[in-house]
Amino acid sequence: MQILEPCLQCEYFDICGGRYFYNNRAKLWLTESEEQVCKTFKHIIDEVRDAVPKICNIIENNTIKESQFEYEKYF
């Protein structure tokens, strides 16, 4: 199955990938609810982007290990 609009035109799509894929196809939520989900994902992405330099620094200083960021990819 293919992701539908509005996800394909979103500037965050390359990172998000249409995270709420099921709803993208089933259209179970109101537009306002979809917008809130998108807004939440965009906020999380922006916060992580802002934290990347700090994360890289603490990995380089051996404060934490890169392996501590591993997760099950399908989640």
C-alpha positions as CSV (number, residue, x, y, z in Angstrom):
1,M,0.0,0.0,0.0
2,Q,1.1,3.5,-0.7
3,I,1.0,6.5,1.6
4,L,-1.6,9.1,0.5
5,E,-1.8,12.9,0.9
6,P,-1.3,15.0,2.9
7,C,1.8,13.0,4.0
8,L,3.5,13.0,0.7
9,Q,3.8,16.8,0.5
10,C,4.9,17.2,4.1
11,E,8.4,18.5,4.7
12,Y,8.8,15.9,7.5
13,F,7.8,12.9,5.4
14,D,11.3,11.8,4.8
15,I,11.8,11.3,8.5
16,C,8.3,10.5,9.7
17,G,7.3,8.3,6.8
18,G,3.6,8.8,7.5
19,R,3.7,7.4,11.0
20,Y,0.0,7.1,11.3
21,F,-0.2,5.0,8.2
22,Y,-3.3,3.1,9.2
23,N,-5.2,6.3,9.6
24,N,-3.7,7.7,6.4
25,R,-5.5,4.9,4.5
26,A,-8.6,4.3,6.7
27,K,-9.4,8.0,7.5
28,L,-10.9,7.2,10.9
29,W,-10.0,10.5,12.6
30,L,-11.4,13.9,12.1
31,T,-9.1,16.3,10.2
32,E,-8.4,18.2,13.5
33,S,-7.2,15.0,15.1
34,E,-5.0,14.2,12.2
35,E,-3.5,17.7,12.4
36,Q,-2.8,17.2,16.1
37,V,-1.0,13.9,15.5
38,C,1.1,15.6,12.8
39,K,1.9,18.5,15.0
40,T,3.0,16.1,17.8
41,F,5.3,14.2,15.5
42,K,6.8,17.4,14.0
43,H,7.5,18.7,17.5
44,I,9.2,15.4,18.5
45,I,11.3,15.5,15.3
46,D,12.3,19.1,16.0
47,E,13.3,18.3,19.6
48,V,15.4,15.3,18.6
49,R,17.1,17.4,15.8
50,D,18.0,20.1,18.4
51,A,19.3,17.4,20.8
52,V,21.6,15.7,18.2
53,P,24.7,17.8,18.9
54,K,24.4,17.1,22.6
55,I,23.8,13.4,22.0
56,C,26.8,13.2,19.8
57,N,28.9,15.0,22.4
58,I,28.0,12.7,25.2
59,I,28.7,9.6,23.0
60,E,32.1,11.0,22.0
61,N,32.9,11.6,25.7
62,N,31.9,8.1,26.5
63,T,29.2,9.3,28.9
64,I,26.8,6.9,27.2
65,K,27.2,4.3,24.5
66,E,25.7,4.5,21.0
67,S,24.3,1.0,21.6
68,Q,22.0,2.5,24.3
69,F,20.0,4.1,21.5
70,E,19.2,0.8,19.8
71,Y,15.6,-0.1,19.5
72,E,13.4,-2.6,17.7
73,K,13.1,-1.0,14.2
74,Y,9.6,-2.2,13.5
75,F,8.2,-0.2,16.4
